[in-house]
mmCIF file of C-alpha atoms and ligand atoms in Angstrom:
data_model
loop_
_atom_site.group_PDB
_atom_site.id
_atom_site.type_symbol
_atom_site.label_atom_id
_atom_site.label_comp_id
_atom_site.label_asym_id
_atom_site.label_seq_id
_atom_site.Cartn_x
_atom_site.Cartn_y
_atom_site.Cartn_z
ATOM 1 C CA MET A 317 12.742 31.856 -5.050
ATOM 2 C CA LYS A 318 12.798 29.184 -7.750
ATOM 3 C CA ARG A 319 14.185 25.941 -6.411
ATOM 4 C CA LYS A 320 15.190 23.173 -8.808
ATOM 5 C CA LYS A 321 13.113 20.103 -8.053
ATOM 6 C CA ILE A 322 14.657 16.729 -7.252
ATOM 7 C CA ALA A 323 13.441 13.214 -7.982
ATOM 8 C CA ALA A 324 15.502 10.957 -5.724
ATOM 9 C CA GLY A 325 15.164 7.185 -5.699
ATOM 10 C CA ASN A 326 15.919 5.061 -2.661
ATOM 11 C CA TRP A 327 16.447 1.480 -3.717
ATOM 12 C CA LYS A 328 16.903 0.287 -0.131
ATOM 13 C CA MET A 329 18.219 -3.323 -0.092
ATOM 14 C CA ASN A 330 16.868 -4.391 -3.463
ATOM 15 C CA PHE A 331 18.218 -5.594 -6.814
ATOM 16 C CA LEU A 332 20.900 -8.076 -7.829
ATOM 17 C CA PRO A 333 23.769 -6.954 -10.095
ATOM 18 C CA GLN A 334 21.934 -7.930 -13.288
ATOM 19 C CA ASP A 335 18.931 -5.800 -12.247
ATOM 20 C CA VAL A 336 21.249 -2.858 -11.657
ATOM 21 C CA ASP A 337 22.823 -3.296 -15.089
ATOM 22 C CA GLN A 338 19.424 -3.447 -16.737
ATOM 23 C CA PHE A 339 18.325 -0.315 -14.917
ATOM 24 C CA ILE A 340 21.473 1.520 -15.996
ATOM 25 C CA GLU A 341 20.919 0.489 -19.591
ATOM 26 C CA THR A 342 17.258 1.465 -19.831
ATOM 27 C CA PHE A 343 16.913 4.487 -17.535
ATOM 28 C CA GLN A 344 16.783 7.671 -19.578
ATOM 29 C CA PRO A 345 15.426 10.434 -17.321
ATOM 30 C CA ASN A 346 14.715 14.008 -18.275
ATOM 31 C CA THR A 347 17.210 16.125 -16.321
ATOM 32 C CA ALA A 348 16.601 19.382 -18.181
ATOM 33 C CA ASN A 349 14.811 21.145 -15.331
ATOM 34 C CA ALA A 350 15.189 18.761 -12.420
ATOM 35 C CA GLU A 351 17.891 16.884 -10.550
ATOM 36 C CA VAL A 352 17.640 13.107 -10.567
ATOM 37 C CA MET A 353 19.315 11.048 -7.843
ATOM 38 C CA ILE A 354 19.480 7.362 -6.997
ATOM 39 C CA GLY A 355 20.328 6.049 -3.529
ATOM 40 C CA ALA A 356 21.732 2.555 -3.855
ATOM 41 C CA PRO A 357 23.373 -0.133 -1.716
ATOM 42 C CA SER A 358 27.056 0.742 -1.410
ATOM 43 C CA ILE A 359 28.133 -2.390 -3.260
ATOM 44 C CA TYR A 360 26.475 -0.963 -6.415
ATOM 45 C CA LEU A 361 27.674 2.634 -6.177
ATOM 46 C CA GLU A 362 30.706 2.249 -8.421
ATOM 47 C CA ARG A 363 28.623 0.460 -11.065
ATOM 48 C CA LEU A 364 26.011 3.203 -10.926
ATOM 49 C CA LEU A 365 28.535 5.929 -11.650
ATOM 50 C CA ALA A 366 27.829 5.056 -15.301
ATOM 51 C CA LEU A 367 24.509 6.880 -14.875
ATOM 52 C CA LYS A 368 26.330 10.156 -14.248
ATOM 53 C CA THR A 369 26.754 10.428 -18.019
ATOM 54 C CA LYS A 370 22.932 10.659 -18.169
ATOM 55 C CA GLY A 371 22.945 13.459 -15.600
ATOM 56 C CA VAL A 372 21.957 11.231 -12.672
ATOM 57 C CA GLN A 373 23.491 11.849 -9.246
ATOM 58 C CA ILE A 374 24.410 8.820 -7.164
ATOM 59 C CA LEU A 375 23.750 8.609 -3.431
ATOM 60 C CA ALA A 376 24.773 6.201 -0.706
ATOM 61 C CA GLN A 377 21.995 5.220 1.698
ATOM 62 C CA ASP A 378 24.055 5.946 4.789
ATOM 63 C CA VAL A 379 27.486 7.239 5.782
ATOM 64 C CA SER A 380 29.781 6.906 8.773
ATOM 65 C CA ILE A 381 30.233 9.746 11.250
ATOM 66 C CA HIS A 382 33.947 8.858 11.281
ATOM 67 C CA GLU A 383 36.619 9.893 8.798
ATOM 68 C CA LYS A 384 38.537 6.601 8.897
ATOM 69 C CA GLY A 385 39.797 3.851 11.150
ATOM 70 C CA ALA A 386 38.600 0.778 12.989
ATOM 71 C CA PHE A 387 34.895 0.907 12.116
ATOM 72 C CA THR A 388 34.144 -2.438 10.486
ATOM 73 C CA GLY A 389 31.363 -2.322 7.939
ATOM 74 C CA GLU A 390 31.285 1.462 7.697
ATOM 75 C CA VAL A 391 31.868 3.665 4.667
ATOM 76 C CA SER A 392 33.203 7.199 5.073
ATOM 77 C CA ALA A 393 32.046 10.334 3.285
ATOM 78 C CA GLU A 394 35.609 10.801 2.040
ATOM 79 C CA MET A 395 35.481 7.358 0.391
ATOM 80 C CA LEU A 396 32.182 8.229 -1.287
ATOM 81 C CA ALA A 397 33.500 11.562 -2.508
ATOM 82 C CA ALA A 398 36.721 10.015 -3.798
ATOM 83 C CA LEU A 399 34.731 7.427 -5.741
ATOM 84 C CA GLY A 400 32.640 10.147 -7.386
ATOM 85 C CA VAL A 401 29.445 9.545 -5.397
ATOM 86 C CA ASN A 402 27.423 12.749 -5.079
ATOM 87 C CA GLY A 403 25.902 12.366 -1.650
ATOM 88 C CA ALA A 404 24.245 10.229 0.987
ATOM 89 C CA ILE A 405 20.788 9.758 2.426
ATOM 90 C CA VAL A 406 21.080 10.209 6.196
ATOM 91 C CA GLY A 407 18.580 9.511 8.949
ATOM 92 C CA HIS A 408 16.141 7.428 6.933
ATOM 93 C CA SER A 409 13.404 6.142 9.228
ATOM 94 C CA GLU A 410 14.577 2.561 8.664
ATOM 95 C CA ARG A 411 18.023 3.537 10.010
ATOM 96 C CA ARG A 412 16.383 5.312 12.926
ATOM 97 C CA THR A 413 14.210 2.255 13.707
ATOM 98 C CA TYR A 414 16.552 -0.672 13.037
ATOM 99 C CA HIS A 415 19.876 0.960 13.881
ATOM 100 C CA HIS A 416 18.703 3.282 16.633
ATOM 101 C CA GLU A 417 20.104 6.381 14.990
ATOM 102 C CA THR A 418 19.357 9.544 16.920
ATOM 103 C CA ASP A 419 19.239 13.074 15.577
ATOM 104 C CA GLU A 420 22.557 13.779 17.332
ATOM 105 C CA ILE A 421 24.168 10.958 15.323
ATOM 106 C CA ILE A 422 22.395 11.960 12.136
ATOM 107 C CA GLY A 423 23.616 15.532 12.613
ATOM 108 C CA GLN A 424 27.164 14.147 12.697
ATOM 109 C CA LYS A 425 26.477 12.287 9.454
ATOM 110 C CA VAL A 426 25.379 15.566 7.898
ATOM 111 C CA ASN A 427 28.657 17.090 9.098
ATOM 112 C CA ALA A 428 30.617 14.190 7.584
ATOM 113 C CA CYS A 429 28.970 14.845 4.202
ATOM 114 C CA LEU A 430 29.679 18.563 4.397
ATOM 115 C CA ARG A 431 33.340 17.925 5.283
ATOM 116 C CA ALA A 432 33.668 15.726 2.196
ATOM 117 C CA HIS A 433 31.732 18.178 -0.027
ATOM 118 C CA ILE A 434 28.939 15.765 -0.857
ATOM 119 C CA THR A 435 25.188 16.323 -0.480
ATOM 120 C CA ALA A 436 23.397 15.131 2.634
ATOM 121 C CA VAL A 437 19.744 14.217 2.101
ATOM 122 C CA TYR A 438 18.469 14.518 5.662
ATOM 123 C CA CYS A 439 15.286 12.533 6.397
ATOM 124 C CA CYS A 440 12.808 13.383 9.110
ATOM 125 C CA GLY A 441 9.168 12.596 9.815
ATOM 126 C CA GLU A 442 6.730 11.571 12.502
ATOM 127 C CA LEU A 443 5.321 8.148 13.429
ATOM 128 C CA LEU A 444 1.648 7.340 12.966
ATOM 129 C CA ALA A 445 0.940 7.571 16.700
ATOM 130 C CA GLU A 446 2.591 10.986 16.813
ATOM 131 C CA ARG A 447 0.370 12.265 13.978
ATOM 132 C CA GLN A 448 -2.714 10.738 15.547
ATOM 133 C CA ALA A 449 -1.864 12.613 18.732
ATOM 134 C CA GLY A 450 -1.450 15.839 16.735
ATOM 135 C CA HIS A 451 2.252 16.048 17.617
ATOM 136 C CA GLN A 452 3.694 15.931 14.089
ATOM 137 C CA GLU A 453 4.962 19.524 14.045
ATOM 138 C CA LYS A 454 6.556 19.274 17.475
ATOM 139 C CA VAL A 455 8.313 16.016 16.500
ATOM 140 C CA VAL A 456 9.639 17.242 13.161
ATOM 141 C CA GLU A 457 10.742 20.595 14.584
ATOM 142 C CA GLN A 458 12.686 18.780 17.297
ATOM 143 C CA GLN A 459 14.330 16.460 14.733
ATOM 144 C CA ILE A 460 15.417 19.384 12.579
ATOM 145 C CA ARG A 461 16.633 21.529 15.454
ATOM 146 C CA VAL A 462 18.704 18.738 17.006
ATOM 147 C CA ALA A 463 20.218 17.456 13.758
ATOM 148 C CA LEU A 464 20.692 20.645 11.784
ATOM 149 C CA SER A 465 20.625 23.856 13.805
ATOM 150 C CA HIS A 466 24.410 23.832 14.336
ATOM 151 C CA LEU A 467 24.943 24.358 10.588
ATOM 152 C CA THR A 468 25.959 27.746 9.256
ATOM 153 C CA LYS A 469 23.736 29.342 6.587
ATOM 154 C CA GLU A 470 26.357 28.494 3.980
ATOM 155 C CA GLU A 471 26.234 24.838 5.038
ATOM 156 C CA ALA A 472 22.450 24.728 5.373
ATOM 157 C CA VAL A 473 21.826 25.675 1.737
ATOM 158 C CA LYS A 474 23.927 22.696 0.626
ATOM 159 C CA ILE A 475 21.738 20.072 2.260
ATOM 160 C CA VAL A 476 18.445 18.597 1.085
ATOM 161 C CA VAL A 477 15.682 17.795 3.574
ATOM 162 C CA ALA A 478 13.273 14.924 2.984
ATOM 163 C CA TYR A 479 10.040 14.962 4.971
ATOM 164 C CA GLU A 480 8.958 11.334 5.186
ATOM 165 C CA PRO A 481 6.034 10.623 7.496
ATOM 166 C CA VAL A 482 6.815 7.121 8.732
ATOM 167 C CA TRP A 483 3.193 6.024 8.327
ATOM 168 C CA ALA A 484 3.462 6.708 4.591
ATOM 169 C CA ILE A 485 6.755 4.915 3.884
ATOM 170 C CA GLY A 486 6.201 1.677 2.000
ATOM 171 C CA THR A 487 2.590 1.513 3.116
ATOM 172 C CA GLY A 488 0.815 2.706 -0.018
ATOM 173 C CA VAL A 489 -0.746 5.433 2.144
ATOM 174 C CA THR A 490 0.416 8.780 0.808
ATOM 175 C CA ALA A 491 0.103 12.038 2.705
ATOM 176 C CA SER A 492 -2.515 14.180 1.019
ATOM 177 C CA ASP A 493 -1.228 17.148 -0.956
ATOM 178 C CA GLU A 494 -2.586 19.375 1.823
ATOM 179 C CA GLN A 495 -0.812 17.404 4.575
ATOM 180 C CA ALA A 496 2.457 17.492 2.635
ATOM 181 C CA GLU A 497 2.248 21.207 1.849
ATOM 182 C CA GLU A 498 1.288 22.064 5.410
ATOM 183 C CA MET A 499 4.290 20.229 6.861
ATOM 184 C CA HIS A 500 6.718 21.492 4.215
ATOM 185 C CA ALA A 501 5.631 25.090 4.851
ATOM 186 C CA PHE A 502 6.083 24.454 8.571
ATOM 187 C CA ILE A 503 9.577 23.010 8.038
ATOM 188 C CA ARG A 504 10.515 26.063 5.997
ATOM 189 C CA GLN A 505 9.235 28.265 8.820
ATOM 190 C CA VAL A 506 11.381 26.341 11.336
ATOM 191 C CA MET A 507 14.427 26.687 9.075
ATOM 192 C CA SER A 508 13.687 30.359 8.698
ATOM 193 C CA ALA A 509 13.738 30.716 12.496
ATOM 194 C CA ILE A 510 17.034 28.779 12.749
ATOM 195 C CA TRP A 511 18.813 30.668 9.938
ATOM 196 C CA ASP A 512 16.762 33.267 8.048
ATOM 197 C CA ALA A 513 14.034 33.438 5.427
ATOM 198 C CA ASP A 514 16.450 33.754 2.528
ATOM 199 C CA THR A 515 18.400 30.656 3.601
ATOM 200 C CA ALA A 516 15.209 28.665 4.227
ATOM 201 C CA ALA A 517 13.896 29.656 0.804
ATOM 202 C CA GLN A 518 16.933 28.069 -0.847
ATOM 203 C CA ILE A 519 16.734 24.640 0.831
ATOM 204 C CA ARG A 520 14.984 21.896 -1.102
ATOM 205 C CA ILE A 521 12.420 19.921 0.909
ATOM 206 C CA LEU A 522 11.413 16.600 -0.659
ATOM 207 C CA TYR A 523 8.319 14.631 0.223
ATOM 208 C CA GLY A 524 8.720 10.878 0.737
ATOM 209 C CA GLY A 525 6.094 8.241 1.449
ATOM 210 C CA SER A 526 4.434 6.135 -1.237
ATOM 211 C CA VAL A 527 5.123 8.588 -4.060
ATOM 212 C CA ASN A 528 4.177 6.943 -7.352
ATOM 213 C CA ALA A 529 3.723 7.813 -11.003
ATOM 214 C CA ALA A 530 0.080 8.703 -10.409
ATOM 215 C CA ASN A 531 0.424 11.066 -7.445
ATOM 216 C CA ALA A 532 3.777 12.750 -8.156
ATOM 217 C CA ASP A 533 2.371 15.535 -10.350
ATOM 218 C CA ALA A 534 -0.010 16.799 -7.691
ATOM 219 C CA LEU A 535 2.456 16.429 -4.803
ATOM 220 C CA PHE A 536 5.285 18.176 -6.651
ATOM 221 C CA ALA A 537 2.947 21.002 -7.664
ATOM 222 C CA CYS A 538 2.605 22.050 -3.993
ATOM 223 C CA PRO A 539 4.529 25.320 -3.516
ATOM 224 C CA ASN A 540 6.830 24.024 -0.757
ATOM 225 C CA VAL A 541 7.303 20.504 -2.112
ATOM 226 C CA ASP A 542 10.535 20.482 -4.099
ATOM 227 C CA GLY A 543 10.300 16.923 -5.380
ATOM 228 C CA GLY A 544 10.306 13.498 -3.810
ATOM 229 C CA LEU A 545 12.305 10.739 -2.185
ATOM 230 C CA VAL A 546 10.893 7.612 -3.741
ATOM 231 C CA GLY A 547 11.294 4.055 -2.485
ATOM 232 C CA GLY A 548 9.250 1.298 -4.140
ATOM 233 C CA ALA A 549 8.425 3.224 -7.311
ATOM 234 C CA SER A 550 12.107 3.957 -7.974
ATOM 235 C CA LEU A 551 12.702 0.267 -8.673
ATOM 236 C CA LYS A 552 10.629 0.352 -11.857
ATOM 237 C CA VAL A 553 12.305 2.233 -14.667
ATOM 238 C CA SER A 554 9.029 3.342 -16.260
ATOM 239 C CA ASP A 555 7.493 4.562 -12.988
ATOM 240 C CA PHE A 556 10.620 6.369 -11.852
ATOM 241 C CA THR A 557 11.082 7.946 -15.292
ATOM 242 C CA SER A 558 7.537 9.271 -15.060
ATOM 243 C CA ILE A 559 8.219 10.635 -11.541
ATOM 244 C CA CYS A 560 11.364 12.361 -12.857
ATOM 245 C CA GLN A 561 9.166 13.892 -15.563
ATOM 246 C CA SER A 562 6.825 15.225 -12.861
ATOM 247 C CA ALA A 563 9.824 16.887 -11.211
ATOM 248 C CA ASN A 564 10.689 18.539 -14.517
ATOM 249 C CA ALA A 565 7.267 20.149 -14.932
HETATM 250 C C1 PEP B 1230 11.595 5.713 1.155
HETATM 251 O O1 PEP B 1230 12.218 4.668 1.074
HETATM 252 O O2 PEP B 1230 12.170 6.728 1.559
HETATM 253 C C2 PEP B 1230 10.188 5.751 0.774
HETATM 254 C C3 PEP B 1230 9.555 6.877 0.848
HETATM 255 O O3 PEP B 1230 9.626 4.550 0.353
HETATM 256 P P1 PEP B 1230 8.238 4.380 -0.460
HETATM 257 O O4 PEP B 1230 8.267 5.389 -1.586
HETATM 258 O O5 PEP B 1230 8.238 2.992 -0.921
HETATM 259 O O6 PEP B 1230 7.128 4.709 0.499
#
Protein backbone atom coordinates (compact mmCIF):
# COMPACT_ATOMS: atom_id res chain seq x y z
CA MET A 1 0.00 0.00 0.00
CA LYS A 2 1.48 3.32 -1.11
CA ARG A 3 0.99 5.97 1.53
CA LYS A 4 1.57 9.62 0.68
CA LYS A 5 4.32 10.96 2.90
CA ILE A 6 3.86 14.01 5.12
CA ALA A 7 6.33 16.68 6.20
CA ALA A 8 4.68 18.42 9.15
CA GLY A 9 6.26 21.34 10.98
CA ASN A 10 5.57 22.12 14.62
CA TRP A 11 6.55 25.68 15.36
CA LYS A 12 5.69 25.35 19.05
CA MET A 13 5.70 28.81 20.73
CA ASN A 14 8.08 30.53 18.33
CA PHE A 15 8.04 33.45 15.89
CA LEU A 16 6.66 36.98 16.03
CA PRO A 17 4.20 38.17 13.37
CA GLN A 18 6.95 39.54 11.11
CA ASP A 19 8.72 36.16 11.17
CA VAL A 20 5.48 34.46 10.18
CA ASP A 21 4.99 36.88 7.29
CA GLN A 22 8.53 36.30 6.08
CA PHE A 23 8.05 32.55 6.26
CA ILE A 24 4.82 32.78 4.28
CA GLU A 25 6.51 34.89 1.64
CA THR A 26 9.57 32.70 1.15
CA PHE A 27 8.33 29.15 1.76
CA GLN A 28 7.86 27.35 -1.54
CA PRO A 29 7.64 23.62 -0.80
CA ASN A 30 7.30 20.81 -3.29
CA THR A 31 3.86 19.30 -2.70
CA ALA A 32 3.75 17.17 -5.84
CA ASN A 33 4.12 13.82 -4.08
CA ALA A 34 3.90 14.71 -0.41
CA GLU A 35 1.63 16.56 1.99
CA VAL A 36 3.14 19.54 3.77
CA MET A 37 1.67 20.77 7.06
CA ILE A 38 2.56 23.49 9.53
CA GLY A 39 1.42 23.46 13.16
CA ALA A 40 1.39 27.01 14.46
CA PRO A 41 0.30 28.98 17.53
CA SER A 42 -3.42 29.64 17.20
CA ILE A 43 -2.92 33.40 17.00
CA TYR A 44 -1.15 32.87 13.63
CA LEU A 45 -3.51 30.33 12.08
CA GLU A 46 -5.62 32.81 10.13
CA ARG A 47 -2.50 34.51 8.76
CA LEU A 48 -1.08 31.16 7.72
CA LEU A 49 -4.13 30.27 5.66
CA ALA A 50 -2.34 32.20 2.90
CA LEU A 51 -0.02 29.19 2.58
CA LYS A 52 -2.93 27.01 1.49
CA THR A 53 -2.53 28.52 -1.98
CA LYS A 54 0.91 26.84 -2.03
CA GLY A 55 -0.64 23.50 -1.09
CA VAL A 56 0.32 23.70 2.59
CA GLN A 57 -2.08 22.40 5.23
CA ILE A 58 -2.39 24.38 8.45
CA LEU A 59 -2.59 22.73 11.87
CA ALA A 60 -3.34 23.98 15.35
CA GLN A 61 -1.04 22.65 18.07
CA ASP A 62 -3.89 21.62 20.34
CA VAL A 63 -7.68 21.55 20.43
CA SER A 64 -10.36 21.51 23.10
CA ILE A 65 -12.31 18.36 23.91
CA HIS A 66 -15.41 20.58 24.17
CA GLU A 67 -17.61 21.85 21.37
CA LYS A 68 -18.27 25.27 22.91
CA GLY A 69 -19.02 27.09 26.13
CA ALA A 70 -17.33 28.34 29.26
CA PHE A 71 -13.79 27.09 28.62
CA THR A 72 -11.59 30.19 28.81
CA GLY A 73 -8.50 30.02 26.65
CA GLU A 74 -9.65 27.00 24.66
CA VAL A 75 -10.21 26.70 20.92
CA SER A 76 -12.72 24.20 19.54
CA ALA A 77 -12.30 21.92 16.54
CA GLU A 78 -15.42 23.51 15.04
CA MET A 79 -13.76 26.94 15.23
CA LEU A 80 -10.65 25.58 13.51
CA ALA A 81 -12.69 23.91 10.79
CA ALA A 82 -14.80 27.02 10.22
CA LEU A 83 -11.66 29.12 9.84
CA GLY A 84 -10.29 26.74 7.21
CA VAL A 85 -7.64 25.10 9.41
CA ASN A 86 -6.95 21.54 8.27
CA GLY A 87 -6.23 19.81 11.55
CA ALA A 88 -4.61 19.78 14.96
CA ILE A 89 -1.64 18.16 16.62
CA VAL A 90 -2.94 16.35 19.71
CA GLY A 91 -1.06 14.76 22.59
CA HIS A 92 2.33 16.30 21.92
CA SER A 93 4.73 15.28 24.69
CA GLU A 94 4.99 18.91 25.83
CA ARG A 95 1.21 18.96 26.38
CA ARG A 96 1.43 15.64 28.19
CA THR A 97 4.25 16.92 30.43
CA TYR A 98 3.26 20.53 31.10
CA HIS A 99 -0.52 20.21 30.91
CA HIS A 100 -0.87 16.70 32.29
CA GLU A 101 -2.81 15.43 29.31
CA THR A 102 -3.65 11.75 29.55
CA ASP A 103 -4.41 9.38 26.70
CA GLU A 104 -8.09 9.43 27.74
CA ILE A 105 -8.14 13.22 27.23
CA ILE A 106 -6.11 13.00 24.04
CA GLY A 107 -8.54 10.39 22.71
CA GLN A 108 -11.33 12.93 23.26
CA LYS A 109 -9.32 15.51 21.32
CA VAL A 110 -9.06 13.04 18.46
CA ASN A 111 -12.84 12.63 18.63
CA ALA A 112 -13.30 16.42 18.57
CA CYS A 113 -11.23 16.62 15.37
CA LEU A 114 -13.18 13.80 13.74
CA ARG A 115 -16.51 15.44 14.64
CA ALA A 116 -15.34 18.64 12.95
CA HIS A 117 -13.88 16.78 9.93
CA ILE A 118 -10.33 17.95 10.48
CA THR A 119 -7.19 15.81 10.74
CA ALA A 120 -5.88 14.77 14.13
CA VAL A 121 -2.11 14.25 14.28
CA TYR A 122 -1.88 12.00 17.33
CA CYS A 123 1.52 12.02 19.08
CA CYS A 124 2.86 9.20 21.19
CA GLY A 125 6.28 8.06 22.37
CA GLU A 126 8.22 6.79 25.34
CA LEU A 127 10.44 8.62 27.84
CA LEU A 128 14.17 7.98 28.00
CA ALA A 129 13.87 5.95 31.21
CA GLU A 130 11.18 3.80 29.61
CA ARG A 131 13.44 3.03 26.63
CA GLN A 132 16.40 2.37 28.89
CA ALA A 133 14.25 -0.14 30.76
CA GLY A 134 13.25 -1.76 27.46
CA HIS A 135 9.60 -0.79 27.94
CA GLN A 136 9.15 1.35 24.82
CA GLU A 137 6.79 -1.04 23.02
CA LYS A 138 4.62 -1.61 26.08
CA VAL A 139 4.34 2.16 26.67
CA VAL A 140 3.50 3.09 23.09
CA GLU A 141 1.03 0.22 22.70
CA GLN A 142 -0.76 1.36 25.84
CA GLN A 143 -0.88 4.98 24.60
CA ILE A 144 -2.35 3.93 21.27
CA ARG A 145 -4.86 1.49 22.72
CA VAL A 146 -6.17 3.96 25.30
CA ALA A 147 -6.36 6.97 22.98
CA LEU A 148 -7.40 5.38 19.71
CA SER A 149 -8.90 1.91 19.97
CA HIS A 150 -12.47 3.24 20.26
CA LEU A 151 -12.25 4.59 16.69
CA THR A 152 -14.01 2.79 13.86
CA LYS A 153 -11.90 1.70 10.87
CA GLU A 154 -13.39 4.53 8.85
CA GLU A 155 -12.30 7.02 11.51
CA ALA A 156 -8.89 5.43 12.05
CA VAL A 157 -7.79 5.91 8.43
CA LYS A 158 -8.44 9.66 8.76
CA ILE A 159 -5.94 10.22 11.55
CA VAL A 160 -2.17 10.57 11.38
CA VAL A 161 0.04 9.07 14.09
CA ALA A 162 3.35 10.67 15.05
CA TYR A 163 5.82 8.50 16.94
CA GLU A 164 7.98 10.92 18.90
CA PRO A 165 10.34 9.36 21.42
CA VAL A 166 10.52 12.01 24.12
CA TRP A 167 14.29 11.60 24.47
CA ALA A 168 14.69 12.70 20.84
CA ILE A 169 12.45 15.79 20.91
CA GLY A 170 14.49 18.98 20.81
CA THR A 171 17.58 17.19 22.05
CA GLY A 172 19.53 16.79 18.82
CA VAL A 173 19.53 13.04 19.51
CA THR A 174 17.65 11.34 16.69
CA ALA A 175 16.39 7.78 16.83
CA SER A 176 18.45 5.67 14.47
CA ASP A 177 16.74 4.59 11.26
CA GLU A 178 16.58 1.08 12.72
CA GLN A 179 14.98 2.26 15.99
CA ALA A 180 12.43 4.32 14.07
CA GLU A 181 11.55 1.54 11.64
CA GLU A 182 11.30 -1.02 14.41
CA MET A 183 8.85 1.09 16.40
CA HIS A 184 6.82 2.15 13.36
CA ALA A 185 6.45 -1.49 12.27
CA PHE A 186 5.39 -2.33 15.82
CA ILE A 187 2.81 0.49 15.86
CA ARG A 188 1.40 -0.77 12.57
CA GLN A 189 1.17 -4.25 14.08
CA VAL A 190 -0.73 -2.86 17.09
CA MET A 191 -3.09 -0.96 14.78
CA SER A 192 -3.57 -4.09 12.75
CA ALA A 193 -4.62 -5.94 15.92
CA ILE A 194 -7.03 -3.13 16.89
CA TRP A 195 -8.64 -2.77 13.44
CA ASP A 196 -7.20 -4.94 10.65
CA ALA A 197 -4.16 -5.10 8.40
CA ASP A 198 -5.79 -3.18 5.58
CA THR A 199 -6.78 -0.31 7.89
CA ALA A 200 -3.34 -0.24 9.55
CA ALA A 201 -1.68 -0.17 6.13
CA GLN A 202 -3.53 3.05 5.28
CA ILE A 203 -2.58 5.06 8.38
CA ARG A 204 0.39 7.38 8.07
CA ILE A 205 2.92 7.12 10.90
CA LEU A 206 5.33 10.06 11.15
CA TYR A 207 8.61 10.04 13.01
CA GLY A 208 9.39 13.04 15.22
CA GLY A 209 12.50 13.83 17.22
CA SER A 210 15.35 15.98 15.94
CA VAL A 211 14.56 15.43 12.26
CA ASN A 212 16.74 17.75 10.19
CA ALA A 213 17.72 18.37 6.59
CA ALA A 214 20.60 15.92 6.88
CA ASN A 215 18.80 12.91 8.35
CA ALA A 216 15.34 13.19 6.76
CA ASP A 217 16.20 11.26 3.58
CA ALA A 218 17.32 8.16 5.44
CA LEU A 219 14.52 8.27 8.03
CA PHE A 220 11.78 8.77 5.44
CA ALA A 221 13.20 5.93 3.33
CA CYS A 222 12.30 3.42 6.08
CA PRO A 223 9.33 1.34 4.86
CA ASN A 224 7.03 2.19 7.78
CA VAL A 225 8.10 5.81 8.23
CA ASP A 226 5.62 7.97 6.33
CA GLY A 227 7.34 11.30 6.90
CA GLY A 228 8.12 13.44 9.90
CA LEU A 229 6.84 15.83 12.53
CA VAL A 230 9.55 18.44 12.71
CA GLY A 231 10.09 20.98 15.48
CA GLY A 232 13.27 23.08 15.43
CA ALA A 233 14.11 22.49 11.77
CA SER A 234 10.66 23.67 10.66
CA LEU A 235 11.53 27.20 11.76
CA LYS A 236 14.13 27.61 9.02
CA VAL A 237 12.63 27.92 5.58
CA SER A 238 15.61 26.35 3.82
CA ASP A 239 15.84 23.37 6.19
CA PHE A 240 12.11 22.70 6.18
CA THR A 241 11.96 23.03 2.39
CA SER A 242 14.70 20.42 2.14
CA ILE A 243 12.79 18.12 4.56
CA CYS A 244 9.65 18.55 2.42
CA GLN A 245 11.77 17.53 -0.57
CA SER A 246 12.83 14.37 1.30
CA ALA A 247 9.14 13.55 1.81
CA ASN A 248 8.57 13.93 -1.92
CA ALA A 249 11.25 11.40 -2.88
C1 LIG B 1 8.41 18.24 17.88
O1 LIG B 1 8.21 19.38 18.27
O2 LIG B 1 7.45 17.48 17.73
C2 LIG B 1 9.77 17.80 17.60
C3 LIG B 1 9.95 16.59 17.17
O3 LIG B 1 10.78 18.72 17.83
P1 LIG B 1 12.29 18.63 17.26
O4 LIG B 1 12.19 18.29 15.79
O5 LIG B 1 12.87 19.95 17.51
O6 LIG B 1 12.97 17.52 18.01
